[in-house]
N, CA and C of each residue as an Amber inpcrd file, in Angstrom:
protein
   330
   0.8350000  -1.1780000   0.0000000   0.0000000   0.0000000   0.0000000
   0.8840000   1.2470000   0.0000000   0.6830000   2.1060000  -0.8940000
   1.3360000   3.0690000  -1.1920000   0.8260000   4.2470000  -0.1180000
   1.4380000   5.1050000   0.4900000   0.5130000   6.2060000   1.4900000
   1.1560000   7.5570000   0.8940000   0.2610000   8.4540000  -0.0850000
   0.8740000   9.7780000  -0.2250000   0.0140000  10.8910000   0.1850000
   1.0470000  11.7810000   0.8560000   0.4950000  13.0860000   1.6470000
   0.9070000  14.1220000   0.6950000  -0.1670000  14.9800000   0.9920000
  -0.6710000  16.1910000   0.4400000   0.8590000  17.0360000   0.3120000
   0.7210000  18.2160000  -0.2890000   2.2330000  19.0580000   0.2040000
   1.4350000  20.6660000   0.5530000   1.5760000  21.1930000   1.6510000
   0.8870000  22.4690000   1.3690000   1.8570000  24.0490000   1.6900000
   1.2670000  24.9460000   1.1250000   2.0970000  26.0690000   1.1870000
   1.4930000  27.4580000   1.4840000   2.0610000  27.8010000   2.9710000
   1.4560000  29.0520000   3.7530000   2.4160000  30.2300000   3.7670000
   1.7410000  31.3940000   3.1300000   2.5280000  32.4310000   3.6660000
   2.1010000  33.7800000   2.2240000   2.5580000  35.2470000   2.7860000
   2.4380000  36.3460000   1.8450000   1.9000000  35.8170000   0.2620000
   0.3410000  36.1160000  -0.7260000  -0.0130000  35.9390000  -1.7950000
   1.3230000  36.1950000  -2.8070000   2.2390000  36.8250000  -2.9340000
   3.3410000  37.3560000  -4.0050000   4.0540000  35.8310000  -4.1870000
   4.2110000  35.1030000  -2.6420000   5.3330000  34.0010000  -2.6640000
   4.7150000  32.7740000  -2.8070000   3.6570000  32.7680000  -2.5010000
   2.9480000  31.3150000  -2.5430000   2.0520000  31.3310000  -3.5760000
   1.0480000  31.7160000  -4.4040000   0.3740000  31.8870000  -5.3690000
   1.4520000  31.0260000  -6.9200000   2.6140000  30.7650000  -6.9350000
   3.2120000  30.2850000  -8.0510000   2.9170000  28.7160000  -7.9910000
   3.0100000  28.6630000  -6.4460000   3.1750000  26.9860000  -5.9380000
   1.4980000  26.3740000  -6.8930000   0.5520000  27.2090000  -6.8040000
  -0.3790000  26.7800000  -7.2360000  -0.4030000  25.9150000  -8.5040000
   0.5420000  25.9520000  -9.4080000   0.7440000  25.5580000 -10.7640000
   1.5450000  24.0870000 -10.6450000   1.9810000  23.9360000  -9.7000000
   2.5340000  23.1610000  -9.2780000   1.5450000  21.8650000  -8.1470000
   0.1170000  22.4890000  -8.4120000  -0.6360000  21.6890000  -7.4560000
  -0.6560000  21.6650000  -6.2110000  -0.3820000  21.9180000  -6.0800000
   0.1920000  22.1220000  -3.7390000  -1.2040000  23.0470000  -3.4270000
  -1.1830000  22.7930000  -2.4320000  -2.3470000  23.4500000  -1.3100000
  -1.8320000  24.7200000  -0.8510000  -2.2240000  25.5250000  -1.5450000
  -2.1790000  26.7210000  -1.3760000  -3.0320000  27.5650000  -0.3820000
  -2.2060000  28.3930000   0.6370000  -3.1410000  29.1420000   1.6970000
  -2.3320000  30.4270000   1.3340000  -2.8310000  31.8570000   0.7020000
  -2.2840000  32.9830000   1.0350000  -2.6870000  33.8150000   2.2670000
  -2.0740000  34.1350000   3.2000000  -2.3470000  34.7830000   4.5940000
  -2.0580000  36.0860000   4.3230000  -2.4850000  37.2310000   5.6490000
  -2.4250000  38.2170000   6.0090000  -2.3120000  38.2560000   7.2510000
  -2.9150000  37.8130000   7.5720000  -2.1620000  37.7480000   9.3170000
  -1.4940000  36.7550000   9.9600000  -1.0940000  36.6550000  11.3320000
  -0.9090000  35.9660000  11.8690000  -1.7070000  34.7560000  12.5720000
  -2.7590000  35.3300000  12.7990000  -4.1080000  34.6780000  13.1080000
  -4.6540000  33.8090000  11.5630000  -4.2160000  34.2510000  10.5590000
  -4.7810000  33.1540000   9.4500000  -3.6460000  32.2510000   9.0990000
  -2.8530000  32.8680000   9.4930000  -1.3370000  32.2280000   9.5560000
  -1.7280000  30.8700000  10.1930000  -1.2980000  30.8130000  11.4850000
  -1.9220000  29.6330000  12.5250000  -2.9020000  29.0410000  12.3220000
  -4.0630000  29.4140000  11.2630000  -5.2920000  28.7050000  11.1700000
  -4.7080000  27.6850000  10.0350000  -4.4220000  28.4770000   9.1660000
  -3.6130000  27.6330000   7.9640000  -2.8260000  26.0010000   7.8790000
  -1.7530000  26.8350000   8.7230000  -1.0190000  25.2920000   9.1030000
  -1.4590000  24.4050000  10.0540000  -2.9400000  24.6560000  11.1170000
  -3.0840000  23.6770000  11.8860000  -4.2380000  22.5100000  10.6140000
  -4.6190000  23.6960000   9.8680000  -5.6000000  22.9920000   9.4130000
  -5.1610000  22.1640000   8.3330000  -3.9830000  22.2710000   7.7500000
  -3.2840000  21.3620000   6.8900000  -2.4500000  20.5460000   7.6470000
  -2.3250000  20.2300000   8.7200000  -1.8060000  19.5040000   9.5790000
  -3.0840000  18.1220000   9.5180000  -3.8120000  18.9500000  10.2550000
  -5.3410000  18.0700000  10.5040000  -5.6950000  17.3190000   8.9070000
  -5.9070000  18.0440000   7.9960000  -5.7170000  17.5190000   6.7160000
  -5.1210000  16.7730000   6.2340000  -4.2140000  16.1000000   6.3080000
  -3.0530000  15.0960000   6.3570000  -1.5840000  15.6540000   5.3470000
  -1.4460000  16.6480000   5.1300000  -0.1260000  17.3600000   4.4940000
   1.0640000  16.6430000   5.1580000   2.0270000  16.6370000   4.1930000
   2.8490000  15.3000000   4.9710000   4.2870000  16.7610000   5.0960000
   4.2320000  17.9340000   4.0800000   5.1180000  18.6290000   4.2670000
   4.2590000  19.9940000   4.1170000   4.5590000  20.8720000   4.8070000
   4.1150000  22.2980000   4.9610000   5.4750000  23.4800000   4.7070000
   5.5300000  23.9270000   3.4820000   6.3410000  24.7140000   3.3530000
   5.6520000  25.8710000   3.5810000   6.6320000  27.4510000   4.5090000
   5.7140000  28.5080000   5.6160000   7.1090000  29.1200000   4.9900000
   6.3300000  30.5010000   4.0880000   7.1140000  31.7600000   4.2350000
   8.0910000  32.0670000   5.1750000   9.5820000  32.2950000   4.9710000
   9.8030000  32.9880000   6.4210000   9.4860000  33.7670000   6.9940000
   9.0180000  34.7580000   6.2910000   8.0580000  36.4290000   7.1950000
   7.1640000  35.6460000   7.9660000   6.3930000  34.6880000   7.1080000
   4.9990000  34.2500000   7.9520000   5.3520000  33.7920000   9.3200000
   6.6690000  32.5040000   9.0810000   7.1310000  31.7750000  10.4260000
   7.6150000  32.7270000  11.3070000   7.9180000  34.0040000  10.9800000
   8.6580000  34.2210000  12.0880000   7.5350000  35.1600000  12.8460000
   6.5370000  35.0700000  12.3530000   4.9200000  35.4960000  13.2390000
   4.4870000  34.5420000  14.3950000   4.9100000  33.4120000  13.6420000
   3.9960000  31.8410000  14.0710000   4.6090000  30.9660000  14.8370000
   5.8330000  31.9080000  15.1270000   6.8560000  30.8390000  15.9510000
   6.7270000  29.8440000  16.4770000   5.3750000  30.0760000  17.8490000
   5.1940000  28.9730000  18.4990000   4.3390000  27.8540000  17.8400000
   3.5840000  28.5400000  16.3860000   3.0270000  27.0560000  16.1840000
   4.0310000  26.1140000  14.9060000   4.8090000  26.9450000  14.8400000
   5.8070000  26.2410000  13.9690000   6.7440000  25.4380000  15.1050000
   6.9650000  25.8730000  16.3090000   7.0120000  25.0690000  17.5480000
   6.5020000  23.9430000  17.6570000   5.3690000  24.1350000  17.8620000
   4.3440000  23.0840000  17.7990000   4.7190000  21.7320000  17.1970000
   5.0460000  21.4330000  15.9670000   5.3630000  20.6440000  14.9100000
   6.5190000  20.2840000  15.0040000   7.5820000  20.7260000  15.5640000
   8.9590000  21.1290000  15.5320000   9.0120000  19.4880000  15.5430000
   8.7330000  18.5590000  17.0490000   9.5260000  17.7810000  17.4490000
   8.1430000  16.1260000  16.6480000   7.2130000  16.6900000  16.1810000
   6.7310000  15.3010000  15.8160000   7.1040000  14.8880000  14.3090000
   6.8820000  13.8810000  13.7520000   7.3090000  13.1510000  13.1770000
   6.2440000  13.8150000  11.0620000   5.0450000  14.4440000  11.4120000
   4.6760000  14.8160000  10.2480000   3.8270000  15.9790000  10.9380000
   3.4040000  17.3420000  10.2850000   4.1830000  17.2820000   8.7160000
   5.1560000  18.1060000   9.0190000   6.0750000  17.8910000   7.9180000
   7.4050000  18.3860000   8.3750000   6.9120000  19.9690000   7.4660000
   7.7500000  21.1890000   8.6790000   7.4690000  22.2760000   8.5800000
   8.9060000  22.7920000   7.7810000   8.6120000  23.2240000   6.1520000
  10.0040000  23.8780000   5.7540000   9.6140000  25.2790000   5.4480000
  11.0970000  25.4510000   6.3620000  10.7420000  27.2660000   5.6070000
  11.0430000  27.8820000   4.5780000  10.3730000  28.4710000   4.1000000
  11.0070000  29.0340000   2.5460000  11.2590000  30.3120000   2.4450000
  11.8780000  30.9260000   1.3050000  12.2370000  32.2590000   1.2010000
  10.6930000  33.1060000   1.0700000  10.3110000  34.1550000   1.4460000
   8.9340000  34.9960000   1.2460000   9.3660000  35.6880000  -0.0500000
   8.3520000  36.9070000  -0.5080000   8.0440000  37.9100000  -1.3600000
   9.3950000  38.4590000  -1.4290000   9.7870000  39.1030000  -0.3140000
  11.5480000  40.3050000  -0.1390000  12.2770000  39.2560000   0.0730000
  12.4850000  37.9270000   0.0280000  13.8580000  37.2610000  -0.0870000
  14.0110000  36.5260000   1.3460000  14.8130000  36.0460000   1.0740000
  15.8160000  35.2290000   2.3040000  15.7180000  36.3240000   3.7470000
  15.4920000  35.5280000   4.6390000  15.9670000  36.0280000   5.7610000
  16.5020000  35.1710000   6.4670000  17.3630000  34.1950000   5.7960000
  18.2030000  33.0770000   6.5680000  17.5280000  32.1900000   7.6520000
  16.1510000  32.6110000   8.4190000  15.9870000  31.5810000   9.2030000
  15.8290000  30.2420000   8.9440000  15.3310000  29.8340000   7.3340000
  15.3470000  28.9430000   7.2530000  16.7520000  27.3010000   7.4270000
  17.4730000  28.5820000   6.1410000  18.9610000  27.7800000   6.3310000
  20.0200000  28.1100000   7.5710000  19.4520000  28.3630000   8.6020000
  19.4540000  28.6370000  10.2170000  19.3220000  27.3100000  10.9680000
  17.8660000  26.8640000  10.7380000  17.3780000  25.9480000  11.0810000
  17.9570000  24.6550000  10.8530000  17.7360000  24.6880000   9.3360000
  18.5800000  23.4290000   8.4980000  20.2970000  23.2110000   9.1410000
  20.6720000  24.0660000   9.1830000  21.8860000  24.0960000   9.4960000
  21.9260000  23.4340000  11.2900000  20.7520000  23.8710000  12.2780000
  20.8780000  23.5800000  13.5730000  20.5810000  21.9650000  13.4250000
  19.6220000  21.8130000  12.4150000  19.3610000  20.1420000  12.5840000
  20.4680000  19.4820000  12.1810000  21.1400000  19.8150000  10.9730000
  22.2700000  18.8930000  10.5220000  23.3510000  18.9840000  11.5780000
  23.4530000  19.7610000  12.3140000  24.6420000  19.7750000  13.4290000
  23.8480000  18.8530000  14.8110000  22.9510000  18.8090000  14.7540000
  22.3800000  18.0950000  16.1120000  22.6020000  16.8370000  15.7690000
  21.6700000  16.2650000  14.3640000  22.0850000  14.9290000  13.7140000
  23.7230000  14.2790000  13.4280000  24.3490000  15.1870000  13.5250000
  25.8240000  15.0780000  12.9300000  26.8940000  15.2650000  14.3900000
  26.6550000  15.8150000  15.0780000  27.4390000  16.2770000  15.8260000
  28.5250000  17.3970000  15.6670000  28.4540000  18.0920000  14.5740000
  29.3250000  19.1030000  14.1920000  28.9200000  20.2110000  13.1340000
  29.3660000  21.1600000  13.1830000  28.3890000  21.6010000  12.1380000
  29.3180000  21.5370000  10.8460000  28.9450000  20.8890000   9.9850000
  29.2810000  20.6360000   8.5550000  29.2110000  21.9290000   7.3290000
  28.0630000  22.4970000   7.6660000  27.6230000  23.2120000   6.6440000
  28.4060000  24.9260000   6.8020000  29.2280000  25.1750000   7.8250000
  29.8880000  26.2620000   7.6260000  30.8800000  26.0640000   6.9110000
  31.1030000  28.0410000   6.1760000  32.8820000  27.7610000   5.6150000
  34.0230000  28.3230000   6.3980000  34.6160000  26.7460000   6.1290000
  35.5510000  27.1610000   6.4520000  36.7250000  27.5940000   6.3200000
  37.3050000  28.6670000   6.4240000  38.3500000  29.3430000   6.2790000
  39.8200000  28.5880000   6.6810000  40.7690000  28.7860000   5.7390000
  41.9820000  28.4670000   6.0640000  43.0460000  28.0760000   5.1380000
């Protein structure tokens, strides 16, 4: 038996509106409060990955908290509308050093 989950995508209409073409579950927000409604409800929905604006996540902290330590759906952050604000590859970077024991992904100089 094959089991496939949904993929969905929360955050600013400019950054998420492309994903649509691409089929994904599209939620464009304005607040923070639709923010949080968004991803619990694609949680509940069975979305197996939730990719969240970084502007949006860094509204939603605690419910991107929330998700942090269970097993689905996995919460990725993506670049918003104005670009990178590194939290994502922040994150990525804290897990691969927890999993690894070192952090791999800096440069290093020398």
């Amino acid at each position: 038996m094959i089991c496939m989950y949904k993929i969905g995508v929360v955050g600013e209409r400019d950054a998420v509106i492309a994903f649509l073409a691409l089929g994904l579950q599209v939620r464009a927000v304005e607040t923070p409060e639709e923010a949080m409604r968004a991803v619990d409800t694609m949680a509940r929905e069975g979305n197996g990955v939730i990719f969240v604006t970084e502007t949006t996540a860094k509204e939603i902290e605690e419910t991107i908290e929330r998700y942090k330590n269970q097993m689905l759906p996995a919460i990725i952050l993506i670049p918003g509308s104005q670009g990178s604000l590194g939290i994502g590859l922040a994150k990525i970077k804290d897990n691969v050093e927890k999993a690894v024991g070192v952090d791999i992904l800096s440069k290093k100089e020398g």
